[in-house]
Amino acid sequence: MNDLSSLGFHRLWKQELINWIAPQSNQSLLDIAGGTGDIAKLFIKSGGNSADIIDINYNMLTVSNTHLRAQ
């Protein structure tokens, strides 16, 4: 849905956020309203130590947990 509503621009701002944070191996991320965990996944992939995701939607958390474990 985000791809459709933002014409794909959400992927650009997420990557820019990660570039701005510049994850280090000693950093952890708390992603509030993290949805499917896209930002958390990018954070860890870019060198961050760990990421915790909080979201009100259990189904979204299930997807994000699956994505993070797949790494």
XYZ file of N, CA and C in Angstrom:
213
model
N 0.823 -1.195 0.000
C 0.000 0.000 0.000
C 0.870 1.264 0.000
N 1.976 1.245 0.755
C 2.855 2.420 0.781
C 3.450 2.707 -0.593
N 3.791 1.656 -1.334
C 4.315 1.877 -2.681
C 3.308 2.600 -3.554
N 2.072 2.179 -3.457
C 1.028 2.790 -4.270
C 0.746 4.230 -3.852
N 0.562 4.450 -2.559
C 0.181 5.787 -2.107
C 1.315 6.814 -2.194
N 2.565 6.355 -2.110
C 3.680 7.307 -2.166
C 4.428 7.260 -3.496
N 3.952 6.433 -4.406
C 4.628 6.226 -5.691
C 6.075 5.753 -5.489
N 6.307 5.043 -4.406
C 7.633 4.499 -4.129
C 8.558 5.411 -3.358
N 8.148 6.650 -3.113
C 9.026 7.603 -2.422
C 9.310 7.214 -0.977
N 8.429 6.411 -0.374
C 8.663 6.010 1.014
C 9.956 5.218 1.142
N 10.331 4.504 0.113
C 11.600 3.759 0.144
C 12.797 4.715 0.185
N 12.683 5.823 -0.513
C 13.764 6.811 -0.514
C 13.925 7.471 0.847
N 12.814 7.886 1.480
C 12.950 8.563 2.770
C 13.403 7.602 3.852
N 13.017 6.335 3.742
C 13.489 5.350 4.727
C 14.998 5.182 4.620
N 15.499 5.102 3.408
C 16.947 4.973 3.232
C 17.667 6.235 3.684
N 17.089 7.401 3.425
C 17.690 8.652 3.892
C 17.720 8.718 5.422
N 16.676 8.215 6.064
C 16.658 8.155 7.522
C 17.808 7.293 8.031
N 17.991 6.137 7.438
C 19.080 5.244 7.845
C 20.429 5.906 7.594
N 20.588 6.581 6.483
C 21.841 7.298 6.202
C 22.100 8.366 7.263
N 21.049 9.060 7.685
C 21.167 10.106 8.694
C 21.534 9.526 10.059
N 20.908 8.401 10.417
C 21.209 7.746 11.692
C 22.628 7.189 11.690
N 23.089 6.708 10.542
C 24.423 6.095 10.396
C 24.651 5.012 11.460
N 23.895 3.907 11.370
C 23.958 2.867 12.388
C 25.378 2.364 12.658
N 25.658 2.167 13.937
C 26.943 1.632 14.387
C 26.679 0.333 15.142
N 27.704 -0.481 15.285
C 27.539 -1.794 15.914
C 27.167 -1.711 17.389
N 27.328 -0.553 18.003
C 26.966 -0.398 19.419
C 25.607 0.289 19.603
N 24.861 0.503 18.515
C 23.577 1.203 18.583
C 22.408 0.232 18.490
N 21.340 0.572 19.219
C 20.081 -0.155 19.133
C 18.998 0.820 18.714
N 17.966 0.309 18.091
C 16.874 1.132 17.580
C 15.566 0.695 18.221
N 14.754 1.652 18.638
C 13.384 1.394 19.054
C 12.486 2.025 17.999
N 11.826 1.199 17.227
C 10.974 1.656 16.128
C 9.524 1.620 16.592
N 8.976 2.786 16.905
C 7.596 2.897 17.379
C 6.679 3.039 16.168
N 5.608 2.266 16.170
C 4.699 2.165 15.019
C 5.486 1.645 13.825
N 6.287 0.612 14.085
C 7.229 0.086 13.097
C 6.633 -0.760 12.000
N 5.357 -1.064 12.083
C 4.708 -1.814 11.011
C 5.390 -3.128 10.715
N 5.761 -3.322 9.472
C 6.375 -4.580 9.047
C 7.876 -4.626 9.291
N 8.432 -3.595 9.883
C 9.836 -3.630 10.267
C 10.826 -3.206 9.200
N 10.371 -2.487 8.196
C 11.277 -2.057 7.120
C 12.458 -1.246 7.638
N 12.186 -0.289 8.502
C 13.259 0.574 9.008
C 14.179 -0.215 9.928
N 13.618 -1.059 10.768
C 14.443 -1.887 11.652
C 15.354 -2.805 10.848
N 14.824 -3.377 9.807
C 15.619 -4.274 8.948
C 16.762 -3.501 8.285
N 16.474 -2.312 7.771
C 17.520 -1.490 7.156
C 18.567 -1.076 8.183
N 18.124 -0.777 9.392
C 19.031 -0.376 10.465
C 20.042 -1.489 10.756
N 19.557 -2.683 10.919
C 20.441 -3.813 11.217
C 21.330 -4.132 10.017
N 20.757 -4.121 8.836
C 21.520 -4.404 7.612
C 22.641 -3.387 7.404
N 22.424 -2.162 7.901
C 23.407 -1.096 7.726
C 24.415 -1.009 8.863
N 24.387 -1.976 9.770
C 25.411 -2.017 10.806
C 24.942 -1.827 12.221
N 23.653 -1.589 12.429
C 23.136 -1.434 13.782
C 23.146 -2.753 14.539
N 23.197 -2.679 15.858
C 23.292 -3.875 16.681
C 21.971 -4.625 16.795
N 20.904 -3.903 17.146
C 19.613 -4.552 17.336
C 18.494 -3.546 17.116
N 17.291 -4.084 16.947
C 16.124 -3.227 16.750
C 14.913 -3.878 17.398
N 14.158 -3.087 18.140
C 12.894 -3.526 18.717
C 11.785 -2.746 18.042
N 10.709 -3.447 17.725
C 9.592 -2.833 17.013
C 8.361 -2.859 17.898
N 7.706 -1.715 18.013
C 6.438 -1.605 18.721
C 5.381 -1.202 17.694
N 4.281 -1.939 17.684
C 3.172 -1.592 16.795
C 1.888 -2.119 17.409
N 0.793 -1.411 17.220
C -0.491 -1.804 17.777
C -1.089 -2.995 17.028
N -0.656 -3.218 15.815
C -1.226 -4.257 14.964
C -0.407 -5.545 15.075
N -0.978 -6.550 15.701
C -0.280 -7.820 15.914
C 0.156 -8.451 14.593
N -0.691 -8.387 13.574
C -0.347 -8.986 12.281
C 0.886 -8.337 11.670
N 1.014 -7.028 11.830
C 2.199 -6.331 11.314
C 3.452 -6.794 12.058
N 3.332 -6.959 13.365
C 4.470 -7.418 14.159
C 4.880 -8.830 13.767
N 3.919 -9.662 13.431
C 4.231 -11.013 12.984
C 5.048 -10.970 11.703
N 4.667 -10.105 10.778
C 5.417 -9.950 9.531
C 6.811 -9.409 9.814
N 6.917 -8.410 10.683
C 8.222 -7.826 10.963
C 9.126 -8.829 11.655
N 8.597 -9.631 12.540
C 9.389 -10.647 13.227
C 9.932 -11.660 12.224
N 9.127 -12.050 11.282
C 9.555 -12.984 10.238
C 10.658 -12.364 9.389
N 10.511 -11.092 9.031
C 11.511 -10.414 8.203
C 12.850 -10.298 8.936
N 12.821 -9.951 10.204
C 14.064 -9.772 10.948
C 14.776 -11.092 11.182
N 14.036 -12.150 11.386
C 14.656 -13.463 11.591
C 15.257 -14.012 10.313
N 14.763 -13.575 9.165
C 15.246 -14.086 7.887
C 16.648 -13.613 7.554
N 17.135 -12.632 8.293
C 18.456 -12.091 7.967
C 19.519 -13.030 8.340
